[in-house]
Amino acid sequence: MLELPEIPKESKVELPARETALVVVDMQNDFAHPEGALFVPDAPKTIPIIRRLLEEARTRGARVIFTQDWHREDDPEFRIWPVHAVAGTWGAEIVEELKPQKGELVIQKVRYDAFYGTPLDHYLHLFGVKHLVVTGTVANICVLHTAGSAALRWYNVVLPEDATSALTPFDLQAALRQVTFLYQGTVTTADGVRFV
């Protein structure tokens, strides 16, 4: 039996709202809707939790950023995964319950990492953001690669465990381990995040 190392978790994390962005990763129909092409079974239960975080971030003046997996029909990634999140399709749309508001940044990405080939880092610098609260799906794929890429750019990364979903519980734990151990990020819960 494999023993997992203990993952440190904080009950409360206070972040300066004006220097913080809430990043909602790939909460799209193809991942978070039961009829989606690559449905993540635990994703729907995170929707109300992410929605509460969105409301709190908006009220407190933190930035809100959404990412969308965004593929061409002939994307080579479809040799790894079934066809999903094709640009302009229903599957690529953000789920109705979490629709971005006017003025909120939406980053369309072609790979797992929201920084890869996108202007995300540029906008974060323009906004004066130093802290990222990363939520969404899939924990050990797009969430982890985005969180890791942020940490490599010296952003402080916070990951609310209950606002993140994965295909298996092991995958979620593996992502949490990498965020805390390798990237020196913080794991908490959505209720533990305070925008101050």
PDB file of N, CA and C in Angstrom, residues 35-92:
ATOM      1  N   GLU A  35     -23.153  16.098 -20.026  1.00  0.00           N
ATOM      2  CA  GLU A  35     -23.165  15.737 -21.448  1.00  0.00           C
ATOM      3  C   GLU A  35     -21.870  16.123 -22.155  1.00  0.00           C
ATOM      4  N   GLY A  36     -20.893  16.604 -21.406  1.00  0.00           N
ATOM      5  CA  GLY A  36     -19.635  17.031 -21.997  1.00  0.00           C
ATOM      6  C   GLY A  36     -18.782  15.880 -22.501  1.00  0.00           C
ATOM      7  N   ALA A  37     -17.913  16.194 -23.445  1.00  0.00           N
ATOM      8  CA  ALA A  37     -17.076  15.176 -24.091  1.00  0.00           C
ATOM      9  C   ALA A  37     -16.060  14.548 -23.146  1.00  0.00           C
ATOM     10  N   LEU A  38     -15.558  15.313 -22.184  1.00  0.00           N
ATOM     11  CA  LEU A  38     -14.582  14.810 -21.211  1.00  0.00           C
ATOM     12  C   LEU A  38     -15.062  15.142 -19.797  1.00  0.00           C
ATOM     13  N   PHE A  39     -16.272  14.706 -19.496  1.00  0.00           N
ATOM     14  CA  PHE A  39     -16.921  15.051 -18.231  1.00  0.00           C
ATOM     15  C   PHE A  39     -16.109  14.571 -17.028  1.00  0.00           C
ATOM     16  N   VAL A  40     -15.885  15.491 -16.084  1.00  0.00           N
ATOM     17  CA  VAL A  40     -15.213  15.191 -14.820  1.00  0.00           C
ATOM     18  C   VAL A  40     -16.312  15.039 -13.760  1.00  0.00           C
ATOM     19  N   PRO A  41     -16.576  13.827 -13.281  1.00  0.00           N
ATOM     20  CA  PRO A  41     -17.738  13.597 -12.406  1.00  0.00           C
ATOM     21  C   PRO A  41     -17.816  14.496 -11.177  1.00  0.00           C
ATOM     22  N   ASP A  42     -16.682  14.911 -10.619  1.00  0.00           N
ATOM     23  CA  ASP A  42     -16.707  15.759  -9.426  1.00  0.00           C
ATOM     24  C   ASP A  42     -16.812  17.253  -9.735  1.00  0.00           C
ATOM     25  N   ALA A  43     -16.735  17.629 -11.010  1.00  0.00           N
ATOM     26  CA  ALA A  43     -16.757  19.057 -11.355  1.00  0.00           C
ATOM     27  C   ALA A  43     -18.064  19.757 -10.978  1.00  0.00           C
ATOM     28  N   PRO A  44     -19.252  19.158 -11.219  1.00  0.00           N
ATOM     29  CA  PRO A  44     -20.485  19.884 -10.889  1.00  0.00           C
ATOM     30  C   PRO A  44     -20.603  20.289  -9.421  1.00  0.00           C
ATOM     31  N   LYS A  45     -20.085  19.460  -8.506  1.00  0.00           N
ATOM     32  CA  LYS A  45     -20.225  19.828  -7.092  1.00  0.00           C
ATOM     33  C   LYS A  45     -19.335  21.020  -6.711  1.00  0.00           C
ATOM     34  N   THR A  46     -18.352  21.348  -7.559  1.00  0.00           N
ATOM     35  CA  THR A  46     -17.522  22.526  -7.279  1.00  0.00           C
ATOM     36  C   THR A  46     -18.161  23.816  -7.785  1.00  0.00           C
ATOM     37  N   ILE A  47     -19.167  23.716  -8.634  1.00  0.00           N
ATOM     38  CA  ILE A  47     -19.753  24.917  -9.249  1.00  0.00           C
ATOM     39  C   ILE A  47     -20.298  25.888  -8.201  1.00  0.00           C
ATOM     40  N   PRO A  48     -21.136  25.464  -7.251  1.00  0.00           N
ATOM     41  CA  PRO A  48     -21.617  26.444  -6.252  1.00  0.00           C
ATOM     42  C   PRO A  48     -20.508  26.986  -5.361  1.00  0.00           C
ATOM     43  N   ILE A  49     -19.482  26.192  -5.137  1.00  0.00           N
ATOM     44  CA  ILE A  49     -18.353  26.641  -4.311  1.00  0.00           C
ATOM     45  C   ILE A  49     -17.564  27.718  -5.057  1.00  0.00           C
ATOM     46  N   ILE A  50     -17.296  27.474  -6.327  1.00  0.00           N
ATOM     47  CA  ILE A  50     -16.593  28.479  -7.141  1.00  0.00           C
ATOM     48  C   ILE A  50     -17.449  29.732  -7.284  1.00  0.00           C
ATOM     49  N   ARG A  51     -18.755  29.557  -7.430  1.00  0.00           N
ATOM     50  CA  ARG A  51     -19.639  30.716  -7.556  1.00  0.00           C
ATOM     51  C   ARG A  51     -19.561  31.602  -6.308  1.00  0.00           C
ATOM     52  N   ARG A  52     -19.509  30.984  -5.126  1.00  0.00           N
ATOM     53  CA  ARG A  52     -19.364  31.776  -3.891  1.00  0.00           C
ATOM     54  C   ARG A  52     -18.042  32.543  -3.875  1.00  0.00           C
ATOM     55  N   LEU A  53     -16.974  31.875  -4.321  1.00  0.00           N
ATOM     56  CA  LEU A  53     -15.679  32.569  -4.401  1.00  0.00           C
ATOM     57  C   LEU A  53     -15.730  33.721  -5.397  1.00  0.00           C
ATOM     58  N   LEU A  54     -16.402  33.510  -6.517  1.00  0.00           N
ATOM     59  CA  LEU A  54     -16.548  34.578  -7.512  1.00  0.00           C
ATOM     60  C   LEU A  54     -17.274  35.782  -6.906  1.00  0.00           C
ATOM     61  N   GLU A  55     -18.354  35.520  -6.202  1.00  0.00           N
ATOM     62  CA  GLU A  55     -19.113  36.614  -5.582  1.00  0.00           C
ATOM     63  C   GLU A  55     -18.262  37.373  -4.576  1.00  0.00           C
ATOM     64  N   GLU A  56     -17.505  36.633  -3.789  1.00  0.00           N
ATOM     65  CA  GLU A  56     -16.637  37.261  -2.793  1.00  0.00           C
ATOM     66  C   GLU A  56     -15.534  38.088  -3.463  1.00  0.00           C
ATOM     67  N   ALA A  57     -14.904  37.526  -4.493  1.00  0.00           N
ATOM     68  CA  ALA A  57     -13.842  38.247  -5.199  1.00  0.00           C
ATOM     69  C   ALA A  57     -14.380  39.525  -5.837  1.00  0.00           C
ATOM     70  N   ARG A  58     -15.528  39.416  -6.474  1.00  0.00           N
ATOM     71  CA  ARG A  58     -16.126  40.592  -7.120  1.00  0.00           C
ATOM     72  C   ARG A  58     -16.500  41.657  -6.102  1.00  0.00           C
ATOM     73  N   THR A  59     -17.060  41.243  -4.980  1.00  0.00           N
ATOM     74  CA  THR A  59     -17.465  42.188  -3.936  1.00  0.00           C
ATOM     75  C   THR A  59     -16.260  42.901  -3.334  1.00  0.00           C
ATOM     76  N   ARG A  60     -15.173  42.159  -3.138  1.00  0.00           N
ATOM     77  CA  ARG A  60     -13.988  42.706  -2.465  1.00  0.00           C
ATOM     78  C   ARG A  60     -13.020  43.419  -3.402  1.00  0.00           C
ATOM     79  N   GLY A  61     -13.244  43.309  -4.718  1.00  0.00           N
ATOM     80  CA  GLY A  61     -12.383  44.013  -5.663  1.00  0.00           C
ATOM     81  C   GLY A  61     -11.175  43.236  -6.141  1.00  0.00           C
ATOM     82  N   ALA A  62     -11.189  41.908  -5.952  1.00  0.00           N
ATOM     83  CA  ALA A  62     -10.129  41.081  -6.534  1.00  0.00           C
ATOM     84  C   ALA A  62     -10.417  40.883  -8.021  1.00  0.00           C
ATOM     85  N   ARG A  63      -9.400  40.666  -8.791  1.00  0.00           N
ATOM     86  CA  ARG A  63      -9.574  40.384 -10.215  1.00  0.00           C
ATOM     87  C   ARG A  63     -10.168  38.991 -10.399  1.00  0.00           C
ATOM     88  N   VAL A  64     -10.932  38.831 -11.464  1.00  0.00           N
ATOM     89  CA  VAL A  64     -11.490  37.530 -11.816  1.00  0.00           C
ATOM     90  C   VAL A  64     -11.048  37.190 -13.231  1.00  0.00           C
ATOM     91  N   ILE A  65     -10.481  35.996 -13.369  1.00  0.00           N
ATOM     92  CA  ILE A  65      -9.969  35.546 -14.668  1.00  0.00           C
ATOM     93  C   ILE A  65     -10.488  34.134 -14.921  1.00  0.00           C
ATOM     94  N   PHE A  66     -10.959  33.907 -16.133  1.00  0.00           N
ATOM     95  CA  PHE A  66     -11.401  32.579 -16.545  1.00  0.00           C
ATOM     96  C   PHE A  66     -10.455  32.055 -17.617  1.00  0.00           C
ATOM     97  N   THR A  67     -10.238  30.745 -17.622  1.00  0.00           N
ATOM     98  CA  THR A  67      -9.526  30.141 -18.744  1.00  0.00           C
ATOM     99  C   THR A  67     -10.480  29.210 -19.478  1.00  0.00           C
ATOM    100  N   GLN A  68     -10.239  29.088 -20.768  1.00  0.00           N
ATOM    101  CA  GLN A  68     -10.980  28.158 -21.601  1.00  0.00           C
ATOM    102  C   GLN A  68      -9.992  27.312 -22.396  1.00  0.00           C
ATOM    103  N   ASP A  69     -10.119  26.010 -22.297  1.00  0.00           N
ATOM    104  CA  ASP A  69      -9.452  25.145 -23.235  1.00  0.00           C
ATOM    105  C   ASP A  69     -10.037  25.490 -24.598  1.00  0.00           C
ATOM    106  N   TRP A  70      -9.191  25.644 -25.634  1.00  0.00           N
ATOM    107  CA  TRP A  70      -9.674  26.242 -26.885  1.00  0.00           C
ATOM    108  C   TRP A  70      -8.909  25.618 -28.042  1.00  0.00           C
ATOM    109  N   HIS A  71      -9.531  24.665 -28.719  1.00  0.00           N
ATOM    110  CA  HIS A  71      -8.819  23.859 -29.720  1.00  0.00           C
ATOM    111  C   HIS A  71      -9.373  24.020 -31.128  1.00  0.00           C
ATOM    112  N   ARG A  72      -8.479  23.863 -32.096  1.00  0.00           N
ATOM    113  CA  ARG A  72      -8.891  23.699 -33.492  1.00  0.00           C
ATOM    114  C   ARG A  72      -9.393  22.265 -33.675  1.00  0.00           C
ATOM    115  N   GLU A  73     -10.144  22.037 -34.728  1.00  0.00           N
ATOM    116  CA  GLU A  73     -10.690  20.696 -34.965  1.00  0.00           C
ATOM    117  C   GLU A  73      -9.602  19.666 -35.242  1.00  0.00           C
ATOM    118  N   ASP A  74      -8.439  20.131 -35.723  1.00  0.00           N
ATOM    119  CA  ASP A  74      -7.350  19.201 -36.041  1.00  0.00           C
ATOM    120  C   ASP A  74      -6.219  19.262 -35.010  1.00  0.00           C
ATOM    121  N   ASP A  75      -6.556  19.689 -33.796  1.00  0.00           N
ATOM    122  CA  ASP A  75      -5.539  19.855 -32.756  1.00  0.00           C
ATOM    123  C   ASP A  75      -4.818  18.529 -32.478  1.00  0.00           C
ATOM    124  N   PRO A  76      -3.475  18.533 -32.465  1.00  0.00           N
ATOM    125  CA  PRO A  76      -2.734  17.297 -32.179  1.00  0.00           C
ATOM    126  C   PRO A  76      -3.003  16.741 -30.781  1.00  0.00           C
ATOM    127  N   GLU A  77      -3.542  17.555 -29.870  1.00  0.00           N
ATOM    128  CA  GLU A  77      -3.884  17.049 -28.541  1.00  0.00           C
ATOM    129  C   GLU A  77      -4.940  15.946 -28.614  1.00  0.00           C
ATOM    130  N   PHE A  78      -5.691  15.915 -29.713  1.00  0.00           N
ATOM    131  CA  PHE A  78      -6.730  14.899 -29.852  1.00  0.00           C
ATOM    132  C   PHE A  78      -6.156  13.514 -30.148  1.00  0.00           C
ATOM    133  N   ARG A  79      -4.838  13.414 -30.247  1.00  0.00           N
ATOM    134  CA  ARG A  79      -4.192  12.096 -30.276  1.00  0.00           C
ATOM    135  C   ARG A  79      -4.025  11.562 -28.852  1.00  0.00           C
ATOM    136  N   ILE A  80      -4.117  12.474 -27.871  1.00  0.00           N
ATOM    137  CA  ILE A  80      -4.003  12.101 -26.457  1.00  0.00           C
ATOM    138  C   ILE A  80      -5.392  11.942 -25.837  1.00  0.00           C
ATOM    139  N   TRP A  81      -6.253  12.908 -26.105  1.00  0.00           N
ATOM    140  CA  TRP A  81      -7.601  12.956 -25.533  1.00  0.00           C
ATOM    141  C   TRP A  81      -8.641  12.927 -26.641  1.00  0.00           C
ATOM    142  N   PRO A  82      -9.866  12.475 -26.342  1.00  0.00           N
ATOM    143  CA  PRO A  82     -10.934  12.606 -27.339  1.00  0.00           C
ATOM    144  C   PRO A  82     -11.160  14.085 -27.689  1.00  0.00           C
ATOM    145  N   VAL A  83     -11.816  14.317 -28.811  1.00  0.00           N
ATOM    146  CA  VAL A  83     -12.104  15.682 -29.253  1.00  0.00           C
ATOM    147  C   VAL A  83     -12.919  16.401 -28.168  1.00  0.00           C
ATOM    148  N   HIS A  84     -12.473  17.617 -27.803  1.00  0.00           N
ATOM    149  CA  HIS A  84     -13.132  18.385 -26.752  1.00  0.00           C
ATOM    150  C   HIS A  84     -12.818  19.866 -26.901  1.00  0.00           C
ATOM    151  N   ALA A  85     -13.659  20.695 -26.351  1.00  0.00           N
ATOM    152  CA  ALA A  85     -13.451  22.150 -26.266  1.00  0.00           C
ATOM    153  C   ALA A  85     -12.989  22.743 -27.596  1.00  0.00           C
ATOM    154  N   VAL A  86     -13.666  22.368 -28.662  1.00  0.00           N
ATOM    155  CA  VAL A  86     -13.354  22.940 -29.977  1.00  0.00           C
ATOM    156  C   VAL A  86     -13.859  24.379 -30.001  1.00  0.00           C
ATOM    157  N   ALA A  87     -13.016  25.285 -30.454  1.00  0.00           N
ATOM    158  CA  ALA A  87     -13.313  26.721 -30.446  1.00  0.00           C
ATOM    159  C   ALA A  87     -14.696  27.008 -31.018  1.00  0.00           C
ATOM    160  N   GLY A  88     -15.471  27.778 -30.259  1.00  0.00           N
ATOM    161  CA  GLY A  88     -16.770  28.218 -30.730  1.00  0.00           C
ATOM    162  C   GLY A  88     -17.915  27.247 -30.536  1.00  0.00           C
ATOM    163  N   THR A  89     -17.654  26.076 -29.966  1.00  0.00           N
ATOM    164  CA  THR A  89     -18.719  25.088 -29.769  1.00  0.00           C
ATOM    165  C   THR A  89     -19.310  25.189 -28.363  1.00  0.00           C
ATOM    166  N   TRP A  90     -20.458  24.522 -28.182  1.00  0.00           N
ATOM    167  CA  TRP A  90     -21.094  24.461 -26.862  1.00  0.00           C
ATOM    168  C   TRP A  90     -20.135  23.886 -25.828  1.00  0.00           C
ATOM    169  N   GLY A  91     -19.387  22.859 -26.204  1.00  0.00           N
ATOM    170  CA  GLY A  91     -18.468  22.227 -25.271  1.00  0.00           C
ATOM    171  C   GLY A  91     -17.388  23.152 -24.757  1.00  0.00           C
ATOM    172  N   ALA A  92     -17.012  24.158 -25.535  1.00  0.00           N
ATOM    173  CA  ALA A  92     -15.958  25.088 -25.140  1.00  0.00           C
ATOM    174  C   ALA A  92     -16.477  26.238 -24.282  1.00  0.00           C
TER     175      ALA A  92
END
